[in-house]
Amino acid sequence: SQQGEEDPQALSIQEGENATMNCSYKTSINNLQWYRQNSGRGLVHLILIRSNEREKHSGRLRVTLDTSKKSSSLLITASRAADTASYFCATAPFGGNKLVFGAGTILRVKS
Amino acid sequence: NAGVTQTPKFQVLKTGQSMTLQCAQDMNHEYMSWYRQDPGMGLRLIHYSVGAGITDQGEVPNGYNVSRSTTEDFPLRLLSAAPSQTSVYFCASSYSGERGARYEQYFGPGTRLTVT
């Protein structure tokens, strides 16, 4: 069974708008990671947030983590057509060594 | 560095055939893993390894075997291919063996497998 569940499944926005994707998970975690996958390619790591962190920034990316609600969000500000991709959250469960991925959010940025 | 490489890129098999998907990394990473990706289901962990000689099962290990004789290579063997194994397969690696899942994963480009 999957640990992380992304919401929405698909998102379509105009260039310049912000995109927000959410991830929920079920068990205690060591950290949560976000990845991007362009069509037909492998996944690329975007950002990692540890369980004792609440917010992290990297360029136009902002990730929040709420361990009490077992949820995370990824915000992409001022989106560009090149941001069109699938975005996945992945959780490293506390005490385990298996990274578990969610089903992903498909983001389309229209120019 | 080439990073994580996978061969072949595409493969078509008939039901019952066996084959090996190759994965290699040149970053001296201890942790390596295999995932399969199916539409609408994200990535599911097949097998993983925390170092040479050590492997363990993931979420969907049935029908697959792995071995890890060197740090660099982590091949995935399909014993008797079935249509349900039609998927895209990704290999990944990261720093640290025992806690490898807690670190950034470096993914290969994938192998698209079709079983008829």
XYZ file of N, CA and C in Angstrom:
681
model
N 0.853 -1.186 0.000
C 0.000 0.000 0.000
C 0.891 1.238 0.000
N 0.410 2.309 -0.571
C 1.220 3.501 -0.693
C 1.137 4.325 0.572
N 2.228 4.919 0.941
C 2.280 5.753 2.125
C 1.781 7.144 1.819
N 2.231 7.702 0.667
C 1.875 9.067 0.346
C 0.776 9.136 -0.695
N -0.144 10.079 -0.514
C -1.208 10.289 -1.478
C -1.193 11.754 -1.857
N -1.059 12.040 -3.148
C -1.032 13.418 -3.595
C -2.418 13.903 -3.986
N -2.593 15.180 -3.870
C -3.842 15.826 -4.224
C -3.511 17.226 -4.740
N -4.038 17.674 -5.898
C -4.936 16.914 -6.759
C -4.183 15.908 -7.624
N -4.890 15.101 -8.348
C -4.253 14.170 -9.277
C -3.707 14.912 -10.478
N -4.398 15.978 -10.880
C -3.966 16.772 -12.028
C -4.303 18.230 -11.772
N -3.455 19.108 -12.312
C -3.600 20.543 -12.087
C -3.169 21.265 -13.357
N -4.015 22.186 -13.821
C -3.699 22.940 -15.021
C -3.786 24.428 -14.689
N -2.715 25.170 -14.919
C -2.685 26.594 -14.571
C -2.030 27.387 -15.694
N -2.152 28.707 -15.614
C -1.515 29.589 -16.574
C -0.107 29.944 -16.082
N 0.759 30.184 -17.031
C 2.122 30.628 -16.697
C 2.053 31.865 -15.809
N 2.875 31.883 -14.784
C 2.890 33.009 -13.863
C 2.081 32.775 -12.604
N 1.142 31.845 -12.669
C 0.346 31.531 -11.478
C 1.139 30.613 -10.550
N 0.651 30.495 -9.324
C 1.251 29.578 -8.362
C 0.561 28.224 -8.442
N 1.328 27.169 -8.167
C 0.778 25.816 -8.153
C 1.013 25.208 -6.782
N -0.037 24.647 -6.220
C 0.074 23.995 -4.912
C -0.354 22.549 -5.016
N 0.512 21.667 -4.513
C 0.214 20.240 -4.481
C 0.333 19.754 -3.049
N -0.540 18.841 -2.688
C -0.574 18.345 -1.326
C -0.260 16.857 -1.277
N 0.285 16.444 -0.141
C 0.649 15.042 0.067
C 0.237 14.650 1.479
N -0.452 13.538 1.609
C -0.779 13.015 2.936
C -0.143 11.642 3.093
N 0.204 11.301 4.315
C 0.840 10.012 4.565
C 0.280 9.415 5.847
N 0.679 8.170 6.114
C -0.046 7.431 7.157
C 0.766 7.187 8.427
N 2.075 6.995 8.316
C 2.847 6.606 9.499
C 3.880 7.674 9.846
N 4.517 7.520 10.970
C 5.577 8.455 11.365
C 6.729 8.373 10.369
N 7.337 9.515 10.128
C 8.374 9.573 9.103
C 9.660 10.173 9.636
N 10.745 9.838 8.963
C 12.020 10.480 9.227
C 12.124 11.753 8.402
N 11.727 11.671 7.135
C 11.675 12.853 6.297
C 10.697 12.640 5.158
N 10.409 13.707 4.432
C 9.534 13.657 3.264
C 10.275 14.341 2.131
N 10.222 13.744 0.956
C 10.950 14.266 -0.199
C 9.975 14.517 -1.348
N 10.292 15.509 -2.152
C 9.529 15.790 -3.368
C 10.422 15.589 -4.576
N 9.829 14.968 -5.607
C 10.538 14.692 -6.855
C 9.716 15.198 -8.031
N 10.410 15.511 -9.122
C 9.773 15.888 -10.368
C 10.139 14.868 -11.435
N 9.164 14.584 -12.308
C 9.414 13.683 -13.418
C 8.877 14.303 -14.695
N 9.766 14.636 -15.606
C 9.350 15.085 -16.927
C 8.959 13.866 -17.753
N 8.098 14.088 -18.719
C 7.541 12.993 -19.506
C 8.629 12.109 -20.100
N 8.557 10.799 -19.825
C 9.493 9.856 -20.399
C 10.870 9.844 -19.769
N 11.032 10.530 -18.644
C 12.347 10.627 -18.018
C 12.318 10.030 -16.606
N 13.507 9.954 -15.999
C 13.594 9.525 -14.609
C 13.209 10.642 -13.656
N 13.117 10.295 -12.372
C 12.744 11.287 -11.373
C 13.952 12.097 -10.952
N 13.680 13.357 -10.619
C 14.729 14.262 -10.157
C 14.335 14.790 -8.788
N 15.259 14.720 -7.867
C 15.008 15.176 -6.503
C 14.890 16.704 -6.471
N 13.843 17.196 -5.770
C 13.643 18.635 -5.636
C 14.044 19.146 -4.263
N 13.499 18.519 -3.225
C 13.684 19.067 -1.892
C 13.378 17.990 -0.858
N 14.050 18.051 0.258
C 13.840 17.119 1.370
C 13.560 17.925 2.612
N 12.528 17.540 3.349
C 12.207 18.215 4.608
C 12.174 17.175 5.711
N 12.884 17.435 6.783
C 12.970 16.489 7.895
C 11.751 16.627 8.802
N 11.523 15.614 9.602
C 10.314 15.591 10.432
C 10.302 16.699 11.478
N 11.474 17.247 11.821
C 11.514 18.326 12.811
C 11.523 19.713 12.162
N 11.345 19.763 10.851
C 11.259 21.029 10.130
C 9.826 21.299 9.729
N 9.450 22.559 9.643
C 8.076 22.921 9.292
C 7.982 23.541 7.900
N 9.067 24.148 7.462
C 9.027 24.815 6.163
C 10.431 24.845 5.589
N 10.500 24.729 4.258
C 11.786 24.785 3.591
C 11.603 25.425 2.225
N 12.617 26.189 1.803
C 12.552 26.894 0.528
C 13.732 26.474 -0.345
N 13.466 26.444 -1.649
C 14.545 26.242 -2.612
C 14.143 26.937 -3.900
N 14.709 28.108 -4.136
C 14.341 28.873 -5.327
C 12.864 29.228 -5.316
N 12.114 28.806 -6.338
C 10.683 29.082 -6.405
C 9.838 28.027 -5.697
N 10.486 27.096 -5.037
C 9.782 26.020 -4.341
C 9.686 26.317 -2.855
N 8.501 26.045 -2.314
C 8.305 26.152 -0.862
C 7.578 24.895 -0.415
N 8.157 24.203 0.545
C 7.562 22.985 1.071
C 7.224 23.196 2.533
N 6.043 22.756 2.933
C 5.664 22.772 4.339
C 5.382 21.345 4.788
N 5.543 21.129 6.073
C 5.284 19.812 6.659
C 4.539 19.988 7.958
N 3.423 19.292 8.089
C 2.638 19.294 9.315
C 2.557 17.851 9.807
N 3.407 17.497 10.751
C 3.457 16.098 11.203
C 2.228 15.733 12.023
N 1.566 16.719 12.624
C 0.352 16.400 13.398
C -0.787 15.983 12.479
N -0.800 16.556 11.267
C -1.826 16.185 10.285
C -1.304 15.171 9.273
N -0.023 14.815 9.402
C 0.609 13.899 8.461
C 0.376 14.381 7.027
N 0.779 15.612 6.778
C 0.591 16.167 5.449
C 1.713 17.135 5.104
N 1.898 17.315 3.803
C 2.903 18.234 3.295
C 2.321 18.921 2.068
N 2.840 20.097 1.762
C 2.439 20.772 0.540
C 3.673 21.299 -0.184
N 3.587 21.301 -1.501
C 4.631 21.859 -2.358
C 4.025 23.021 -3.123
N 4.616 24.178 -2.963
C 4.171 25.379 -3.670
C 5.232 25.767 -4.680
N 4.822 25.915 -5.932
C 5.706 26.433 -6.973
C 5.203 27.823 -7.316
N 6.002 28.837 -7.081
C 5.568 30.206 -7.354
C 5.959 30.616 -8.773
N 5.173 31.547 -9.327
C 5.461 32.104 -10.653
C 5.801 30.996 -11.654
N 4.868 30.094 -11.847
C 5.151 28.899 -12.649
C 5.512 29.247 -14.093
N 6.274 28.346 -14.689
C 6.715 28.485 -16.080
C 6.288 27.246 -16.854
N 6.245 27.357 -18.153
C 5.880 26.209 -18.985
C 6.815 25.027 -18.714
N 8.071 25.331 -18.405
C 9.051 24.269 -18.140
C 8.768 23.509 -16.847
N 7.861 24.028 -16.005
C 7.485 23.318 -14.776
C 6.499 22.190 -15.054
N 5.972 22.118 -16.273
C 5.064 21.044 -16.644
C 5.745 19.696 -16.441
N 5.156 18.878 -15.567
C 5.774 17.606 -15.186
C 4.844 16.911 -14.197
N 5.235 15.718 -13.782
C 4.564 15.042 -12.670
C 5.397 15.248 -11.418
N 4.714 15.451 -10.308
C 5.385 15.712 -9.035
C 4.963 14.640 -8.030
N 5.972 14.073 -7.375
C 5.731 12.979 -6.439
C 6.271 13.322 -5.060
N 5.511 12.966 -4.033
C 6.075 13.003 -2.695
C 6.508 11.589 -2.330
N 7.503 11.498 -1.483
C 8.018 10.209 -1.033
C 8.366 10.327 0.438
N 8.011 9.340 1.204
C 8.263 9.371 2.637
C 9.256 8.288 3.044
N 10.134 8.662 3.940
C 11.067 7.713 4.552
C 10.512 7.410 5.941
N 9.835 6.291 6.092
C 9.201 5.986 7.380
C 10.221 5.888 8.502
N 9.820 6.347 9.682
C 10.688 6.309 10.846
C 11.071 4.875 11.173
N 12.367 4.621 11.303
C 12.829 3.280 11.639
C 12.940 2.340 10.470
N 12.555 2.774 9.286
C 12.608 1.901 8.111
C 13.652 2.356 7.122
N 13.825 1.582 6.081
C 14.788 1.932 5.045
C 14.187 1.754 3.668
N 12.897 2.013 3.530
C 12.231 1.910 2.232
C 11.552 3.237 1.957
N 11.921 3.875 0.873
C 11.291 5.134 0.485
C 10.006 4.803 -0.259
N 8.900 5.388 0.180
C 7.596 5.043 -0.370
C 7.021 6.243 -1.104
N 6.651 6.041 -2.359
C 6.159 7.119 -3.205
C 4.643 7.140 -3.286
N 4.105 8.335 -3.477
C 2.702 8.483 -3.774
C 2.451 8.373 -5.261
N 1.180 8.540 -5.653
C 0.780 8.348 -7.053
C 1.095 9.554 -7.930
N 1.363 10.708 -7.316
C 1.801 11.864 -8.085
C 0.704 12.822 -8.485
N 1.113 14.056 -8.757
C 0.254 15.101 -9.308
C 0.812 15.500 -10.660
N -0.052 15.510 -11.676
C 0.367 15.946 -13.016
C 0.091 17.439 -13.132
N 1.141 18.209 -13.322
C 1.008 19.661 -13.448
C 1.219 20.069 -14.894
N 0.266 20.854 -15.404
C 0.410 21.411 -16.748
C 0.377 22.928 -16.622
N 1.412 23.572 -17.114
C 1.488 25.026 -17.091
C 1.346 25.518 -18.523
N 0.275 26.280 -18.752
C -0.023 26.737 -20.108
C 0.595 28.111 -20.352
N 1.228 28.258 -21.514
C 1.857 29.542 -21.834
C 0.949 30.388 -22.724
N 30.858 12.284 -14.163
C 30.138 11.090 -13.720
C 28.938 10.804 -14.621
N 28.728 9.528 -14.926
C 27.564 9.147 -15.710
C 26.321 9.097 -14.842
N 26.488 8.987 -13.518
C 25.346 8.883 -12.623
C 24.827 7.455 -12.591
N 23.514 7.299 -12.735
C 22.880 5.987 -12.751
C 22.512 5.653 -14.199
N 22.997 4.535 -14.669
C 22.690 4.121 -16.037
C 21.878 2.833 -16.011
N 20.973 2.713 -16.980
C 20.137 1.531 -17.094
C 20.131 1.048 -18.530
N 20.206 -0.252 -18.697
C 20.067 -0.847 -20.027
C 19.205 -2.095 -19.927
N 18.420 -2.426 -20.970
C 18.191 -1.587 -22.146
C 17.207 -0.451 -21.857
N 16.957 0.409 -22.809
C 15.944 1.458 -22.668
C 14.554 0.899 -22.938
N 14.464 0.006 -23.886
C 13.191 -0.615 -24.252
C 13.405 -2.117 -24.408
N 12.372 -2.891 -24.068
C 12.455 -4.340 -24.233
C 11.059 -4.907 -24.392
N 10.912 -5.836 -25.335
C 9.675 -6.575 -25.499
C 9.973 -8.040 -25.249
N 9.198 -8.653 -24.384
C 9.374 -10.064 -24.058
C 8.080 -10.818 -24.321
N 8.231 -12.092 -24.543
C 7.063 -12.964 -24.603
C 6.844 -13.574 -23.218
N 5.607 -13.885 -22.930
C 5.274 -14.519 -21.654
C 6.144 -15.755 -21.441
N 6.733 -15.848 -20.239
C 7.562 -16.995 -19.898
C 9.047 -16.783 -20.117
N 9.413 -15.776 -20.905
C 10.826 -15.506 -21.105
C 11.437 -14.872 -19.859
N 12.738 -14.989 -19.741
C 13.443 -14.355 -18.632
C 14.407 -13.316 -19.198
N 14.755 -12.362 -18.381
C 15.738 -11.372 -18.795
C 16.275 -10.630 -17.575
N 17.359 -9.918 -17.794
C 17.969 -9.126 -16.731
C 18.025 -7.676 -17.142
N 17.514 -6.809 -16.283
C 17.639 -5.369 -16.458
C 18.889 -4.918 -15.706
N 19.727 -4.172 -16.412
C 20.990 -3.761 -15.814
C 20.893 -2.367 -15.212
N 21.572 -2.194 -14.095
C 21.671 -0.889 -13.445
C 23.079 -0.728 -12.902
N 23.679 0.415 -13.166
C 25.019 0.700 -12.659
C 25.106 2.152 -12.235
N 25.905 2.395 -11.196
C 26.135 3.781 -10.752
C 27.620 3.956 -10.468
N 28.097 5.166 -10.716
C 29.526 5.450 -10.551
C 29.771 6.482 -9.457
N 28.858 6.563 -8.495
C 28.958 7.551 -7.422
C 29.361 6.905 -6.094
N 29.689 5.627 -6.112
C 30.067 4.899 -4.902
C 28.952 4.900 -3.853
N 27.704 4.881 -4.335
C 26.565 4.850 -3.426
C 26.364 3.448 -2.876
N 26.068 3.386 -1.587
C 25.836 2.079 -0.961
C 24.410 1.596 -1.193
N 23.453 2.517 -1.154
C 22.034 2.153 -1.232
C 21.582 2.183 -2.681
N 20.999 1.064 -3.126
C 20.431 1.005 -4.469
C 19.073 0.337 -4.405
N 18.203 0.702 -5.337
C 16.843 0.175 -5.293
C 16.254 0.085 -6.689
N 15.236 -0.753 -6.813
C 14.480 -0.901 -8.049
C 13.014 -0.587 -7.780
N 12.422 0.213 -8.681
C 11.013 0.550 -8.614
C 10.372 0.202 -9.949
N 9.083 -0.052 -9.896
C 8.302 -0.104 -11.119
C 7.255 1.003 -11.066
N 6.967 1.565 -12.225
C 6.007 2.658 -12.312
C 4.899 2.270 -13.268
N 3.686 2.252 -12.758
C 2.501 1.946 -13.544
C 1.579 3.144 -13.509
N 0.803 3.352 -14.564
C -0.064 4.538 -14.635
C -0.961 4.669 -13.408
N -0.961 5.864 -12.820
C -1.842 6.148 -11.690
C -1.416 5.532 -10.369
N -0.260 4.860 -10.346
C 0.136 4.169 -9.116
C 1.481 4.646 -8.585
N 2.060 5.660 -9.173
C 3.337 6.113 -8.665
C 4.408 5.058 -8.823
N 5.394 5.075 -7.952
C 6.481 4.104 -7.986
C 6.323 3.132 -6.837
N 6.490 1.873 -7.121
C 6.428 0.845 -6.093
C 7.775 0.140 -5.995
N 8.246 -0.027 -4.777
C 9.567 -0.597 -4.526
C 9.550 -2.110 -4.730
N 10.497 -2.605 -5.540
C 10.571 -4.036 -5.815
C 11.583 -4.699 -4.867
N 12.820 -4.270 -4.955
C 13.903 -4.753 -4.088
C 14.849 -3.598 -3.808
N 15.608 -3.727 -2.739
C 16.626 -2.731 -2.465
C 17.846 -3.385 -1.834
N 18.937 -2.633 -1.789
C 20.194 -3.154 -1.254
C 20.897 -2.050 -0.481
N 21.401 -2.388 0.701
C 22.107 -1.396 1.519
C 23.626 -1.516 1.366
N 24.064 -2.421 0.518
C 25.484 -2.567 0.267
C 25.759 -3.878 -0.442
N 26.976 -4.052 -0.916
C 27.342 -5.272 -1.630
C 27.062 -6.496 -0.769
N 26.374 -7.456 -1.363
C 26.061 -8.702 -0.680
C 24.807 -8.683 0.166
N 24.133 -7.527 0.243
C 22.946 -7.390 1.096
C 21.777 -6.873 0.274
N 20.715 -7.673 0.203
C 19.513 -7.237 -0.495
C 18.288 -7.539 0.364
N 17.193 -6.859 0.065
C 15.963 -7.087 0.812
C 14.785 -6.781 -0.090
N 13.623 -7.288 0.304
C 12.433 -7.129 -0.512
C 11.743 -5.808 -0.253
N 11.108 -5.320 -1.295
C 10.275 -4.137 -1.171
C 8.816 -4.518 -1.117
N 8.001 -3.672 -1.718
C 6.542 -3.834 -1.671
C 6.027 -4.901 -2.633
N 6.673 -5.031 -3.814
C 6.187 -5.944 -4.853
C 7.320 -6.819 -5.385
N 7.885 -7.728 -4.591
C 9.049 -8.491 -4.996
C 8.774 -9.742 -5.834
N 7.525 -10.205 -5.842
C 7.236 -11.484 -6.486
C 7.513 -11.437 -7.987
N 8.243 -12.464 -8.457
C 8.571 -12.559 -9.874
C 9.890 -11.913 -10.243
N 10.564 -11.332 -9.256
C 11.832 -10.635 -9.495
C 12.918 -11.132 -8.535
N 14.139 -11.207 -9.043
C 15.296 -11.506 -8.202
C 16.350 -10.435 -8.376
N 17.132 -10.204 -7.323
C 18.245 -9.264 -7.414
C 19.468 -9.875 -6.741
N 20.612 -9.320 -7.076
C 21.860 -9.661 -6.403
C 22.711 -8.400 -6.394
N 23.666 -8.339 -5.491
C 24.539 -7.168 -5.413
C 25.957 -7.649 -5.093
N 26.667 -8.015 -6.154
C 28.022 -8.529 -5.957
C 29.052 -7.408 -5.888
N 28.740 -6.243 -6.430
C 29.642 -5.098 -6.359
C 28.854 -3.876 -5.909
N 29.552 -2.842 -5.475
C 28.888 -1.590 -5.091
C 28.234 -0.945 -6.299
N 28.846 -1.077 -7.485
C 28.394 -0.350 -8.659
C 27.144 -0.922 -9.319
N 26.962 -2.233 -9.286
C 25.940 -2.879 -10.109
C 24.821 -3.503 -9.283
N 23.603 -3.391 -9.806
C 22.442 -3.947 -9.097
C 21.440 -4.440 -10.158
N 21.669 -5.611 -10.724
C 20.785 -6.111 -11.778
C 19.474 -6.666 -11.223
N 18.428 -6.523 -12.032
C 17.096 -7.029 -11.689
C 16.737 -8.118 -12.686
N 16.422 -9.287 -12.181
C 16.096 -10.418 -13.059
C 14.619 -10.743 -13.000
N 14.026 -10.845 -14.184
C 12.657 -11.341 -14.301
C 12.760 -12.828 -14.601
N 12.181 -13.639 -13.756
C 12.383 -15.077 -13.838
C 11.561 -15.718 -14.952
N 10.295 -15.339 -15.052
C 9.385 -15.857 -16.070
C 8.361 -14.766 -16.324
N 8.621 -13.969 -17.355
C 7.861 -12.748 -17.574
C 6.369 -13.019 -17.754
N 5.576 -12.113 -17.171
C 4.121 -12.169 -17.279
C 3.621 -10.808 -17.744
N 2.460 -10.766 -18.421
C 1.919 -9.473 -18.878
C 1.772 -8.462 -17.747
N 1.535 -8.924 -16.525
C 1.390 -8.023 -15.379
C 2.704 -7.305 -15.047
N 3.799 -7.764 -15.617
C 5.084 -7.105 -15.381
C 5.394 -6.033 -16.435
N 4.464 -5.806 -17.344
C 4.595 -4.684 -18.271
C 4.591 -3.397 -17.460
N 5.654 -2.624 -17.590
C 5.805 -1.452 -16.735
C 7.056 -0.689 -17.157
N 7.277 0.428 -16.487
C 8.544 1.142 -16.624
C 9.323 0.907 -15.330
N 10.566 0.489 -15.477
C 11.393 0.135 -14.325
C 12.478 1.179 -14.114
N 12.587 1.630 -12.876
C 13.601 2.623 -12.529
C 14.524 2.077 -11.459
N 15.791 2.350 -11.656
C 16.808 2.048 -10.656
C 17.213 3.361 -10.007
N 17.525 3.330 -8.731
C 17.933 4.539 -8.027
C 19.054 4.205 -7.050
N 19.821 5.213 -6.688
C 20.880 5.006 -5.697
C 20.988 6.229 -4.801
N 21.572 6.034 -3.629
C 21.777 7.162 -2.718
C 22.930 6.853 -1.775
N 23.357 7.930 -1.077
C 24.401 7.780 -0.073
C 23.898 6.915 1.064
N 24.798 6.383 1.800
C 24.524 5.641 3.025
C 23.818 4.339 2.748
N 24.260 3.325 3.422
C 23.637 2.028 3.227
C 22.454 1.832 4.147
N 22.751 1.819 5.416
C 21.713 1.474 6.389
C 20.579 2.489 6.442
N 20.854 3.720 6.067
C 19.808 4.754 6.099
C 19.618 5.387 4.715
N 19.867 4.616 3.692
C 19.864 5.156 2.341
C 18.560 5.780 1.912
N 17.431 5.260 2.410
C 16.132 5.789 2.001
C 15.924 7.211 2.507
N 16.713 7.646 3.467
C 16.525 8.972 4.055
C 17.248 10.066 3.279
N 17.926 9.670 2.203
C 18.698 10.641 1.455
C 18.141 10.821 0.050
N 18.611 11.883 -0.604
C 18.225 12.155 -1.977
C 18.526 10.936 -2.850
N 17.549 10.522 -3.629
C 17.710 9.403 -4.548
C 18.082 9.921 -5.943
N 19.042 9.245 -6.567
C 19.447 9.560 -7.932
C 18.872 8.454 -8.823
N 18.043 8.853 -9.780
C 17.355 7.883 -10.613
C 18.020 7.726 -11.972
N 17.918 6.501 -12.497
C 18.300 6.255 -13.869
C 17.175 6.670 -14.808
N 17.399 6.567 -16.128
C 16.411 7.022 -17.108
C 15.249 6.052 -17.313
N 15.372 4.834 -16.788
C 14.267 3.885 -16.895
C 14.402 2.896 -18.026
N 13.737 1.743 -17.845
C 13.604 0.729 -18.889
C 12.118 0.469 -19.087
N 11.672 0.643 -20.330
C 10.252 0.412 -20.633
C 10.117 -1.022 -21.121
N 9.423 -1.847 -20.337
C 9.275 -3.274 -20.638
C 7.839 -3.599 -21.000
N 7.685 -4.315 -22.103
C 6.375 -4.817 -22.522
C 6.441 -6.327 -22.593
N 5.480 -6.975 -21.954
C 5.406 -8.441 -21.992
C 4.127 -8.831 -22.727
N 4.282 -9.563 -23.808
C 3.111 -9.928 -24.628
C 2.692 -11.380 -24.406
